[in-house]
Coordinates of C-alpha atoms in Angstrom, one line a residue:
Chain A
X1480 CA 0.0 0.0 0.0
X1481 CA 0.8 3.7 -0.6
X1482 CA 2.1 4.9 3.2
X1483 CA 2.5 8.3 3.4
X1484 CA 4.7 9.2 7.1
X1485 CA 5.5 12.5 8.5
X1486 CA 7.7 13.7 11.1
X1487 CA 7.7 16.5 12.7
X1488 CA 11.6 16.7 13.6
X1489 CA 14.1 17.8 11.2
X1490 CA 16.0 14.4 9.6
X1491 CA 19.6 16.4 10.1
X1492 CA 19.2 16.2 14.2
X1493 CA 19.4 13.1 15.8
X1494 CA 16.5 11.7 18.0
X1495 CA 14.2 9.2 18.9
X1496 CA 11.4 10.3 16.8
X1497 CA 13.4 11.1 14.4
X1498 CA 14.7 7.2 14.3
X1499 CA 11.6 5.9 14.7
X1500 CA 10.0 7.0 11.9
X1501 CA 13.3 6.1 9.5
X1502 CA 13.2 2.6 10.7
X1503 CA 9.9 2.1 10.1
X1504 CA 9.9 3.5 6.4
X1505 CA 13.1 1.2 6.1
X1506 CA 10.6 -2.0 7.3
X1507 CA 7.7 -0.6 5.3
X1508 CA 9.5 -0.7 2.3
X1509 CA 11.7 -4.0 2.7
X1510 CA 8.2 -5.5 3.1
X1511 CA 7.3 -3.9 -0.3
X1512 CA 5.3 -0.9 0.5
X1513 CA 5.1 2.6 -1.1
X1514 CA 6.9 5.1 1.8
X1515 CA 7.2 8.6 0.6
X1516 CA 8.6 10.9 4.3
X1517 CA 7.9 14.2 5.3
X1518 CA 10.5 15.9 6.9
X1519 CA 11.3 19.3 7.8
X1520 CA 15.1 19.3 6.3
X1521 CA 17.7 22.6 6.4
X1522 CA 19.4 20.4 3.1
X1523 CA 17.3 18.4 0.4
X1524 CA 20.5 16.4 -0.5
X1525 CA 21.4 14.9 3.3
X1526 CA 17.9 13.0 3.2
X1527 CA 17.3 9.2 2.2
X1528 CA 15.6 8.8 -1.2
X1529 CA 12.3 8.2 0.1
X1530 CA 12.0 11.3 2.1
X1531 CA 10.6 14.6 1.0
X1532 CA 11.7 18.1 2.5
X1533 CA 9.1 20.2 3.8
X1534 CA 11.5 23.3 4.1
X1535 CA 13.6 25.0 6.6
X1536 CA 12.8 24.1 10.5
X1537 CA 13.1 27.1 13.3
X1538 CA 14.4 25.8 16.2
X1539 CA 11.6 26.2 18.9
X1540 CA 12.4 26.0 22.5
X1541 CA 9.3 23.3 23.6
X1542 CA 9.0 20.7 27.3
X1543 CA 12.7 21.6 28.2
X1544 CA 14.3 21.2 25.0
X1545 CA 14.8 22.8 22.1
X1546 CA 12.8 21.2 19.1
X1547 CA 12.9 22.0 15.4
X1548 CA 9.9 22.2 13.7
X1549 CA 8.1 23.5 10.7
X1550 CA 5.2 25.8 10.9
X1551 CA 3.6 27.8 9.1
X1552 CA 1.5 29.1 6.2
X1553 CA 4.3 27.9 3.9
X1554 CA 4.9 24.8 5.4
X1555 CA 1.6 24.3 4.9
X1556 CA 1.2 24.7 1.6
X1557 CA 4.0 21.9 1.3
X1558 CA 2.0 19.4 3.5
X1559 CA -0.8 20.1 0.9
X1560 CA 1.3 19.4 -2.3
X1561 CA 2.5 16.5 -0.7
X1562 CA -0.6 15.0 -0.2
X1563 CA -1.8 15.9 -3.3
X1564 CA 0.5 13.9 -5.2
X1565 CA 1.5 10.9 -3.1
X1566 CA -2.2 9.4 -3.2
X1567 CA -1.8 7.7 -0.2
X1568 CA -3.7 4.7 1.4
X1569 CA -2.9 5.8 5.2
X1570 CA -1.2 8.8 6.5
X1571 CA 0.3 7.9 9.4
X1572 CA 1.9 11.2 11.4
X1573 CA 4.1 11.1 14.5
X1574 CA 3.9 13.5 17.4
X1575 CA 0.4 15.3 15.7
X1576 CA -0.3 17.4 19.1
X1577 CA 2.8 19.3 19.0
X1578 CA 2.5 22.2 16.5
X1579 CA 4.1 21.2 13.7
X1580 CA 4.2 19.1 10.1
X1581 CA 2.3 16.6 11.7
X1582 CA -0.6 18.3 13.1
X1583 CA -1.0 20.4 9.2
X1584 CA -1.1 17.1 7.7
X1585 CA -3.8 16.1 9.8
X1586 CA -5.7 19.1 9.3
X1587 CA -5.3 19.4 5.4
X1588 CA -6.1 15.4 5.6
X1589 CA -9.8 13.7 4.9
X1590 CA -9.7 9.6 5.0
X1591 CA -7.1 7.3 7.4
X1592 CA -5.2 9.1 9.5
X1593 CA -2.9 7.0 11.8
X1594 CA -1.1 8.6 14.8
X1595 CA 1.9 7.5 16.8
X1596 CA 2.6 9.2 20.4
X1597 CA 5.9 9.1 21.8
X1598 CA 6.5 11.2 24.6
X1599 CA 4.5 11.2 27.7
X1600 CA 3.6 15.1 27.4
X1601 CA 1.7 15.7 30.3
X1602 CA -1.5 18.3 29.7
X1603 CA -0.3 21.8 29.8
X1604 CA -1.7 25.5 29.6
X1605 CA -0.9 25.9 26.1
X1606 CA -2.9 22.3 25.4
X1607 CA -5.7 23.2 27.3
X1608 CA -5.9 26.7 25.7
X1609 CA -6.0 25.4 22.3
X1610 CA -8.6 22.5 23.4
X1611 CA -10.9 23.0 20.2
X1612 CA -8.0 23.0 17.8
X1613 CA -6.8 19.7 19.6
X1614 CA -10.4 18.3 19.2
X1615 CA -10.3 18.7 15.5
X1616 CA -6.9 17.5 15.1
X1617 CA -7.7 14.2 17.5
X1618 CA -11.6 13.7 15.4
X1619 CA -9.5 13.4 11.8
X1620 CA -7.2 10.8 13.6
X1621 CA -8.6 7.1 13.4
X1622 CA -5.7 4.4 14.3
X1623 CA -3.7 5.8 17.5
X1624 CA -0.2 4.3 18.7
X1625 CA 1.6 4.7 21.8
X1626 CA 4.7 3.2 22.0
X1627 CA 5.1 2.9 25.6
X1628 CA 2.7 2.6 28.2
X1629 CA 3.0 6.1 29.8
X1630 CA 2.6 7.6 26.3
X1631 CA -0.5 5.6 25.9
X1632 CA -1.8 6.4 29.9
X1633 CA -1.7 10.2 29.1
X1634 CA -3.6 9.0 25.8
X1635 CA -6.3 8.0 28.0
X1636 CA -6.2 10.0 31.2
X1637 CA -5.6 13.4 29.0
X1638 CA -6.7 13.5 25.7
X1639 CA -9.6 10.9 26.1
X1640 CA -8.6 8.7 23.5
X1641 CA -7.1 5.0 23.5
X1642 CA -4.3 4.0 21.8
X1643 CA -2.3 0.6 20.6
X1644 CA 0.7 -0.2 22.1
X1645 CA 3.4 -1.1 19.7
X1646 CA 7.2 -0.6 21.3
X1647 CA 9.9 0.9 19.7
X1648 CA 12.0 -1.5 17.4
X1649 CA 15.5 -2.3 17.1
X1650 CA 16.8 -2.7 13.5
X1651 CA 17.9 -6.5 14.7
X1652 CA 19.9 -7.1 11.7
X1653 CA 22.2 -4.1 11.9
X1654 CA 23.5 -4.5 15.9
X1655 CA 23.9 -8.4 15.1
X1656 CA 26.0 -7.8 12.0
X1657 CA 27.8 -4.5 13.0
X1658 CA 31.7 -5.3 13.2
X1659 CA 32.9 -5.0 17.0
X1660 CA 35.7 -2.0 17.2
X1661 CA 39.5 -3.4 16.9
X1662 CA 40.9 -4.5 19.5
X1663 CA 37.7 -5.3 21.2
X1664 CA 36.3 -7.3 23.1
X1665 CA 39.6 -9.0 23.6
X1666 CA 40.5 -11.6 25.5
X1667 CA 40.8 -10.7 29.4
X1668 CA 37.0 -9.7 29.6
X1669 CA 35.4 -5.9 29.0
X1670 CA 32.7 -4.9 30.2
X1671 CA 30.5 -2.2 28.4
X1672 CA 28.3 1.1 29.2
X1673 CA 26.4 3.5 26.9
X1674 CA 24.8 6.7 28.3
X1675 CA 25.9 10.4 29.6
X1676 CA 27.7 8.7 32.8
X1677 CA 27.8 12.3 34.5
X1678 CA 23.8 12.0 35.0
X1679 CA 23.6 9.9 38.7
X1680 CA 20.0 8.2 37.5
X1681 CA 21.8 6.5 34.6
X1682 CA 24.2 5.1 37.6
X1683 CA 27.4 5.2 36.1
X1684 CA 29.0 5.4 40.1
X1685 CA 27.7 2.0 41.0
X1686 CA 29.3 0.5 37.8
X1687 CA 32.3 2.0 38.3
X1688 CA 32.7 1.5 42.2
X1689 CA 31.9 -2.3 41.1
X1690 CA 34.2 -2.2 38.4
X1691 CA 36.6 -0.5 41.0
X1692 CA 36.4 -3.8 43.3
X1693 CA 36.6 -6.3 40.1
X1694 CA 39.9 -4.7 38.9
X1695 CA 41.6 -5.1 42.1
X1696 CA 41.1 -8.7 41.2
X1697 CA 41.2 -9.1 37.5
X1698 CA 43.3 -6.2 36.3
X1699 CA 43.1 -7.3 33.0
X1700 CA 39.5 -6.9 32.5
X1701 CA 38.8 -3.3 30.6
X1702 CA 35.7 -0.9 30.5
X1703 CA 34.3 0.5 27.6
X1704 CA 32.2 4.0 28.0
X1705 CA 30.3 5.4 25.2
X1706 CA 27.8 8.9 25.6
X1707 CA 28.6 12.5 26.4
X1708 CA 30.4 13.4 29.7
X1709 CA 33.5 15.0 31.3
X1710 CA 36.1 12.1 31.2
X1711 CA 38.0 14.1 33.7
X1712 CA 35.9 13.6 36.8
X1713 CA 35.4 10.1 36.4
X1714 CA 39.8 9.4 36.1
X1715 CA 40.0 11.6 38.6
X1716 CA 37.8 9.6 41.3
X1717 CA 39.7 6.3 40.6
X1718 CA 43.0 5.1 40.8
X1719 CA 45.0 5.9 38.3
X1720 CA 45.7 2.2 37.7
X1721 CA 42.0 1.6 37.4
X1722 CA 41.5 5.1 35.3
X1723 CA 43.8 3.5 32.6
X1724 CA 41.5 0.3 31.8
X1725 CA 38.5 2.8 30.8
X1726 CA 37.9 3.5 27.3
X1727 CA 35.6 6.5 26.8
X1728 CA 34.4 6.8 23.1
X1729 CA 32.3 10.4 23.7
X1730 CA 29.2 10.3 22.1
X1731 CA 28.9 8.0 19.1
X1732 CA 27.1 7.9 16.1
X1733 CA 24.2 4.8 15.3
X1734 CA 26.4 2.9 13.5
X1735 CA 29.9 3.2 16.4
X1736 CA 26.6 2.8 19.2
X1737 CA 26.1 -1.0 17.7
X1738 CA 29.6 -1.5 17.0
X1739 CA 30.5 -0.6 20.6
X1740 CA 27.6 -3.0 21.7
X1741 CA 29.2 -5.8 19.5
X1742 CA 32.3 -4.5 21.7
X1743 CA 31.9 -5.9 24.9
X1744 CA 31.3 -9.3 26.8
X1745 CA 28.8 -7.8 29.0
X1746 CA 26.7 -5.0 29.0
X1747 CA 25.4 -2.7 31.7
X1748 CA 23.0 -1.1 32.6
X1749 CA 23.5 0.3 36.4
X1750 CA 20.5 2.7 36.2
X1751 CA 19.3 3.7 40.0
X1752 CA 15.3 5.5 38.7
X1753 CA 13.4 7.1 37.0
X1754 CA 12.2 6.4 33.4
X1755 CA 15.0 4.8 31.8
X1756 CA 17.2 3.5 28.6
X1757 CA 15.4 0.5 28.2
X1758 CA 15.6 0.3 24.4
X1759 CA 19.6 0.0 25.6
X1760 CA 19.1 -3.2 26.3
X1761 CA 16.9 -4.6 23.7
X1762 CA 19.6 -3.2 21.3
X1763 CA 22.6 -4.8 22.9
X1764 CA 20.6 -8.0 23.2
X1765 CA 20.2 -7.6 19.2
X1766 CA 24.1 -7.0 19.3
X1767 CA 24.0 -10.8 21.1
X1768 CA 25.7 -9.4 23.8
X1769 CA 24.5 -10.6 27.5
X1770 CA 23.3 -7.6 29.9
X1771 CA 23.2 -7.2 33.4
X1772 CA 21.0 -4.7 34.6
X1773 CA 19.8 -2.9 37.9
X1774 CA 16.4 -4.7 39.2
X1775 CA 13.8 -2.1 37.9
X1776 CA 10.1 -2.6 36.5
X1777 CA 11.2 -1.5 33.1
X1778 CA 14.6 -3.6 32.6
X1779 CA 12.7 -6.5 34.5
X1780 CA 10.2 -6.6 31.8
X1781 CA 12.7 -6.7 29.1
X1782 CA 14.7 -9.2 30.6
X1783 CA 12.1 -11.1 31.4
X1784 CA 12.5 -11.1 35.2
X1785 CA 16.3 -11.6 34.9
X1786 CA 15.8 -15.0 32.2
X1787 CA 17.1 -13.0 29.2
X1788 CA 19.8 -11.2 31.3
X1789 CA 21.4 -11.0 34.5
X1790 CA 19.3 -8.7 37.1
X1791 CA 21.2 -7.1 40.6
X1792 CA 19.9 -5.2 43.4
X1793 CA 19.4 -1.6 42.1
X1794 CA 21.9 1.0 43.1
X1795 CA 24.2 -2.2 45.0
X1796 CA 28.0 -1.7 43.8
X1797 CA 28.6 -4.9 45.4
X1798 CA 26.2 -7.1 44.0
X1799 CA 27.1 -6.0 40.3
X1800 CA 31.0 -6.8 41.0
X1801 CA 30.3 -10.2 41.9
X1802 CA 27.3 -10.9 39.3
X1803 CA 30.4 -9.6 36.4
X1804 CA 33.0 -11.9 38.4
X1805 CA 30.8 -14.8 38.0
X1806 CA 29.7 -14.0 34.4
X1807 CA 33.2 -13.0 32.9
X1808 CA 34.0 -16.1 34.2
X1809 CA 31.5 -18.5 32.7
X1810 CA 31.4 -18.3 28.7
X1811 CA 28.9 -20.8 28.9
X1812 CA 26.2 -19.1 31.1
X1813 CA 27.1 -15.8 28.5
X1814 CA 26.5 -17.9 25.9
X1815 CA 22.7 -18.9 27.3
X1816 CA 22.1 -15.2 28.1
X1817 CA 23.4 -14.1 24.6
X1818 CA 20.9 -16.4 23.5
X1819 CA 17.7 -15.8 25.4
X1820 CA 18.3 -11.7 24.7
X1821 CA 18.7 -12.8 20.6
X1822 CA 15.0 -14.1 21.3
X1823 CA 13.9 -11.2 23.1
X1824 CA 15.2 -8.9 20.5
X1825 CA 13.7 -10.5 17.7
X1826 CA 10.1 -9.8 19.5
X1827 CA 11.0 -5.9 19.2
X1828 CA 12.5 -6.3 15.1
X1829 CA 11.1 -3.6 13.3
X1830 CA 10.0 -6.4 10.7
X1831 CA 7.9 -7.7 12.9
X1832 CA 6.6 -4.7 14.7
X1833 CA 5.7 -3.5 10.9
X1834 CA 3.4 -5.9 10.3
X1835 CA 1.5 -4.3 13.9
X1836 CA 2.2 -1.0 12.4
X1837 CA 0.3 -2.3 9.1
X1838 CA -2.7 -4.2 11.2
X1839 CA -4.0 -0.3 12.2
X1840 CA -3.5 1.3 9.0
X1841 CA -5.7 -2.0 7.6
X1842 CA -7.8 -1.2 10.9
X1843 CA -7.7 2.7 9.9
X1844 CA -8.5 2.0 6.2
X1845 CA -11.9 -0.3 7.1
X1846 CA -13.4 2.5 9.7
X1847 CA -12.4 5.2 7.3
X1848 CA -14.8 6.1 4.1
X1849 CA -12.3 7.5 1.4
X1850 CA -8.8 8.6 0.9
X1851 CA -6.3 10.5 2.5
X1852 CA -6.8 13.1 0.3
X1853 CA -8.5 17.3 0.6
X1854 CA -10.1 16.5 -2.4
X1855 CA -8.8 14.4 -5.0
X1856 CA -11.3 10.8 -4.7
X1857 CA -10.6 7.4 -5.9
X1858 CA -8.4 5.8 -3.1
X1859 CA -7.6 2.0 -3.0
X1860 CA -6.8 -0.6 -1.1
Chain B
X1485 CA -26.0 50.6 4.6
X1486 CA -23.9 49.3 7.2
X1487 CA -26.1 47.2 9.1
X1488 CA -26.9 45.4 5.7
X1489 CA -23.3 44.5 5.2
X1490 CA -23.3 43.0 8.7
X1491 CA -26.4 41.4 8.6
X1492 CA -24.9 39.7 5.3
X1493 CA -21.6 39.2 7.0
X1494 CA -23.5 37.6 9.8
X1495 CA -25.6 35.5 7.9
X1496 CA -23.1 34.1 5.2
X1497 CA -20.7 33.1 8.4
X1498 CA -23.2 31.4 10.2
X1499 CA -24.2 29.6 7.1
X1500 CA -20.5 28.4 6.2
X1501 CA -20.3 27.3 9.5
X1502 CA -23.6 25.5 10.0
X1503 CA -22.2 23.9 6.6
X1504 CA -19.1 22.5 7.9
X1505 CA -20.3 21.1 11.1
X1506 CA -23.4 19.6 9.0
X1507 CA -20.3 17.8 6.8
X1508 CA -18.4 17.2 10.3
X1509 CA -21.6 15.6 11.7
X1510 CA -22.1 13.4 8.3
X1511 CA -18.4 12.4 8.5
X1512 CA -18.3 11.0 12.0
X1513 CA -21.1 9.0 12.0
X1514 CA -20.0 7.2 8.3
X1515 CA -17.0 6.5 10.1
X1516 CA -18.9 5.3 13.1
X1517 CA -21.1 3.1 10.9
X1518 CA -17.5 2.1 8.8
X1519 CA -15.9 0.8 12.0
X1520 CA -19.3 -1.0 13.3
X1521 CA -19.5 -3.0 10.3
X1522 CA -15.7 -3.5 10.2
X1523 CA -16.0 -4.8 13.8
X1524 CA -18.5 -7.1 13.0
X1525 CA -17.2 -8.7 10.1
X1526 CA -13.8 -9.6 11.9
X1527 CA -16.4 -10.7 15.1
X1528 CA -17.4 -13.1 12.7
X1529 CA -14.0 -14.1 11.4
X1530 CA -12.8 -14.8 14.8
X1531 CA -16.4 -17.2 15.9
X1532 CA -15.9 -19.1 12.6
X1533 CA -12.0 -19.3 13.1
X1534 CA -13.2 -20.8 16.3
X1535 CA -15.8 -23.2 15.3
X1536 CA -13.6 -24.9 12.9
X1537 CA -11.0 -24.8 15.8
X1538 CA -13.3 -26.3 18.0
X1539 CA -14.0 -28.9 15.5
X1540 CA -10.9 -30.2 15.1
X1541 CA -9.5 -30.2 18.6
X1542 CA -13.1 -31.8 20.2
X1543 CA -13.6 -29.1 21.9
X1544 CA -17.2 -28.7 22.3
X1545 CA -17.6 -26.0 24.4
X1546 CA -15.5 -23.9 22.3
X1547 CA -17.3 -25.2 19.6
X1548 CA -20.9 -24.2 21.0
X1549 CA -20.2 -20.7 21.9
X1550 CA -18.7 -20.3 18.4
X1551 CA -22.1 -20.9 16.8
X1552 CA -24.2 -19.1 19.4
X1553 CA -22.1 -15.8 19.0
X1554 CA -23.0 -16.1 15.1
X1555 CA -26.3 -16.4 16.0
X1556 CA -26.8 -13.9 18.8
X1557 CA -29.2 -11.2 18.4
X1558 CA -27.7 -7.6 18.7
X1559 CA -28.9 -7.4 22.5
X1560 CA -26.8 -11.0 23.2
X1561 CA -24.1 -10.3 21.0
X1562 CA -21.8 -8.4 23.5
X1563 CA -22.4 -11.5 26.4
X1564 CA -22.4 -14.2 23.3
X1565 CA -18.4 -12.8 22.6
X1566 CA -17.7 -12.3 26.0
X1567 CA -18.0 -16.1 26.6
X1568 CA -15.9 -17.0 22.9
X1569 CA -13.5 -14.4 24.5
X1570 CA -13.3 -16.8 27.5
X1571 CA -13.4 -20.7 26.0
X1572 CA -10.9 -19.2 23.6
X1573 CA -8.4 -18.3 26.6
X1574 CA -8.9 -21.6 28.3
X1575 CA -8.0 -23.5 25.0
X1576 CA -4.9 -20.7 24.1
X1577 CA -3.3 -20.9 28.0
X1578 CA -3.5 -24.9 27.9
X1579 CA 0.0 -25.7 27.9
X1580 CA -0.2 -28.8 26.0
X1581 CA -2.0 -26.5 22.9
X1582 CA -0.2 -26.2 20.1
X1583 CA 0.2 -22.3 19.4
X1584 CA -3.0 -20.9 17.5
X1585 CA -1.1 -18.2 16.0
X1586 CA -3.8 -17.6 13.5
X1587 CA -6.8 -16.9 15.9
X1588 CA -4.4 -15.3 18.3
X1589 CA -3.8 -12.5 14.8
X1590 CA -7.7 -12.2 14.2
X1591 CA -8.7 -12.0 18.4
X1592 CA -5.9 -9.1 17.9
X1593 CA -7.6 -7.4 15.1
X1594 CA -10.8 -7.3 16.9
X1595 CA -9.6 -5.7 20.0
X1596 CA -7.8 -3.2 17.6
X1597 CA -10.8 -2.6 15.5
X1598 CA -13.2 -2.4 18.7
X1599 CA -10.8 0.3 20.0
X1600 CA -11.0 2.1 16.8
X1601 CA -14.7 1.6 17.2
X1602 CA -15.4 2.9 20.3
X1603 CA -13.0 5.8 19.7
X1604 CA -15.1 6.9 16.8
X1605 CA -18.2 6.4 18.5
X1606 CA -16.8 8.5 21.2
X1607 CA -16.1 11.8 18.5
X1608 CA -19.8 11.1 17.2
X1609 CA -21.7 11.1 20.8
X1610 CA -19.4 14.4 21.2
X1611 CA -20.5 16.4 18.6
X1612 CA -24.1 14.6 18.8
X1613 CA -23.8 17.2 22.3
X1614 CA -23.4 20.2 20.8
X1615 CA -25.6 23.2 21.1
X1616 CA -26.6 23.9 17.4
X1617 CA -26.5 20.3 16.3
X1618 CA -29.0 19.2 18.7
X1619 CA -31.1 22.5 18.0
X1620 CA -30.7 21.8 14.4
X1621 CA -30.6 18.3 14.2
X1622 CA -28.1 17.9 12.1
X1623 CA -27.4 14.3 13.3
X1624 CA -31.4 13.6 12.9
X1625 CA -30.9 11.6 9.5
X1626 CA -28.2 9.5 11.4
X1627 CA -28.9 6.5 14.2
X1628 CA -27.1 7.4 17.5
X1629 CA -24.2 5.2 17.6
X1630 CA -23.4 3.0 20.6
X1631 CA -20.2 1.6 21.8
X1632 CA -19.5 -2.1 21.7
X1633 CA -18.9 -2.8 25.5
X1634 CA -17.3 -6.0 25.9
X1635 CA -14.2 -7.5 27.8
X1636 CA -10.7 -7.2 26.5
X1637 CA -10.7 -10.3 23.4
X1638 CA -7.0 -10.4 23.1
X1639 CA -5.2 -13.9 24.0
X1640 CA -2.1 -12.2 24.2
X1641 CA -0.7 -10.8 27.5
X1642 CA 0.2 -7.3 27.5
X1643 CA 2.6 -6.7 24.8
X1644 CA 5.8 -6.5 26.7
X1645 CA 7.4 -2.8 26.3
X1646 CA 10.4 -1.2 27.3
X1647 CA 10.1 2.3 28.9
X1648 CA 11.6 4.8 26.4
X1649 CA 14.1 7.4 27.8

């Protein structure tokens, strides 16, 4: 079918949404679909063949952050070329309650809308000012997707809608084949971490007062460190002999982030709260790399309480050294958790999740009379 | 003069907006009516997916409340799939079943389509409120939608997700 996706984010910034919506085209189309992208883009030429630029974004300081949208009375009039000529089956839009591409597609749109929520925006002023707008927006919109459950609770406890959980994917075949960096993993045992380390709910200190303990015994075993961070302040709290064995790549592009996962014999992941990484793991389990992880809700549920990967006491420095001593020490327990987290990966493969993704635009379609179209008739499907 | 232009201005607004909410009214109860009859026909795609299954396992029960959720009248239909919802759990949790991936794809879409459903019907009964279509009737010409209240029809657990950052 004829899938026509927007994003509201501009395709030369990294992010999740941004990702999301690339590796689902990618799926859409290796399962033989029609993809054509809108994307705000600053230049035409640094976008994938299947993507369309909707023009210049302005950077627009939104929840915290600063986000890059298009908006606008020229934007607009690309969102309505754009639809005019891709004659789509579905229009499926990410993010439509932010103002931006996503939302003008949905209002210039008549027929199957589909709509994916990402972030748990909580209701704010500015939401419930523009209430009636929002209305009209959320009426045009007949398939919704959360992809976690708190996206999909403030689905239901703000906007009054439902919506259909589908989880982010991991692009399985890209962390399993990605080549591990040289030198790595080597042969005395390294252990890996990927995140800004200087944040304390990512818990970067526990693994590194555990990895602290476990060189005093094995001080071959290294550390690997990928994310953003002052370097600095972590050598400086550790013995300089210890300080030496960590390997800190800064922040690393997709393709370095799998090869670093590839990297390692075990991977961390010491977070103490809050909402956290737990794509991470799903991606290093792609990588077939077995995790360890603190013992939260979220990296319980992914590890299938601690089956698919080794689970320790959150926040205990202790705990984690011995779990690593034990693992680093027994290939053949790796091996099983290597495994078990290849299974649990392939659950979350964007090939698979597609074909969820493609159940509500089929859903969308059937409760929908028409195209996705201002004015133009004669859709099929 | 003036008051003319205004009364024009007045009139030809109220007129284009009466319009659109006529063609917003019209539009949400098609889609109501698209969803209901979507919803139905993959209702009956899971009872005969059933019935066959119940067939060839010798599962009676399952069987039974196959055929009686085809033949429920609209009142019974909710309770009538509420019971195939639950002879189709017992079969799917029995360990010794082999997996039923097929059924567990079509109890799927009709939990997605019932949501779709009952979303739509939600819009419709909304705008169904409203001052001027009420006083109006705009929705007159339509039958008032209802939602399709039954429990949860999926065999799967929860789909298992990891919390983004």
């Amino acid at each position: 079918m004829r899938v026509g996706l927007v994003c509201p984010y501009s395709f030369d910034v990294p992010g999740g949404v941004q990702l999301h919506v690339r590796d689902l085209a990618e799926a859409l189309i290796r399962l033989g679909h029609e993809v054509s992208v809108l994307a705000p883009a600053d230049d035409d030429e640094a976008l994938p063949p299947y993507a369309v630029s909707a023009g210049r974004a302005v950077p627009v300081p939104y929840n915290g952050s600063v986000a890059r949208l298009a908006f606008g009375p020229l934007s607009a009039a690309r969102v309505r070329r754009w639809l005019g000529t891709g004659d789509f089956d579905v229009l499926h839009v990410h993010e439509p309650f932010t103002p931006s591409l996503s939302m003008l597609a949905v209002l210039s749109a008549r027929g199957p809308v589909v709509a994916t929520f990402h972030t748990a925006m909580t209701r704010s002023r500015a939401m419930a000012a523009a209430q009636g707008v929002l209305q009209l927006v959320s009426e045009k919109i007949t398939g919704r997707i959360a992809v976690s459950e708190l996206a999909r609770k403030v689905q239901v406890e703000h906007l009054g809608g439902s919506a259909w959980q589908i989880p982010n994917g991991v692009d399985v075949a890209r962390y399993a084949t990605a080549v591990p960096l040289p030198g790595w993993p080597g042969e005395d045992g390294s252990i890996g971490f990927l995140g800004r380390f200087t944040e304390p709910r990512k818990g970067f200190r526990v693994l590194l007062d555990a990895y602290r303990r476990l060189a005093e015994r094995r001080p071959a075993t290294r550390l690997l460190v990928a994310g953003p961070g002052d370097q600095d302040e972590v050598r400086g709290g550790v013995p300089a002999l210890v300080a030496d064995r960590i390997t800190f790549l800064g922040k690393v592009s997709e393709t370095d982030k799998a090869r670093m996962l590839r990297s390692v014999d075990i991977y961390v992941a010491p977070n103490t709260h809050g909402e956290s990484f737990g794509m991470i793991l799903t991606e290093a389990m792609a990588a077939g790399t077995p995790v360890v992880a603190s013992d939260m809700d979220a990296f319980r549920r992914v590890t299938e309480n601690g089956r698919a990967g080794a689970l320790f006491p959150t926040g205990d420095a202790h705990a984690l050294a011995a779990t690593l001593a034990r693992l680093l020490d027994a290939p053949d327990e790796r091996t099983v958790l290597a495994a078990r987290g290849r299974e649990v990966a392939a659950g979350y493969d964007w090939a698979v999740l597609a074909e969820r993704v493609l159940e509500v635009y089929a859903t969308a379609i059937e409760a929908t009379a028409g195209v996705v179209l201002d004015e133009l008739p004669g859709g099929t499907w | 003069m003036w008051w003319v232009v205004t009364v024009v201005a007045v009139v030809v607004l109220n007129a284009t907006y009466l319009t659109w909410l006529a063609a917003r009214v019209d539009r949400l109860h098609a889609r109501a009516s698209a969803a209901a009859s979507a919803l139905d026909a993959h209702l009956v795609r899971r009872a005969v997916a059933a019935a066959a299954l119940g067939e060839a396992i010798q599962v009676p029960t399952l069987a039974l409340a196959a055929r009686i959720a085809l033949d429920a009248r609209p009142e019974d239909r909710g309770a009538a799939e509420n019971d195939l919802t639950r002879q189709l759990r017992t079969v799917v949790a029995d360990p010794e079943a082999p997996v039923f991936a097929e059924l567990v794809a079509v109890s799927r879409r009709v939990a997605l389509t019932r949501q779709v459903h009952d979303d739509v019907v939600r819009d419709a009964l909304a705008v169904r409120r409203r001052v001027p279509v009420r006083a109006l009737g705009l929705a007159r010409r339509h039958p008032r939608p209802g939602y399709f209240d039954v429990d949860d029809p999926s065999l799967e657990g929860a789909p298992r997700v990891p919390v983004a950052e």
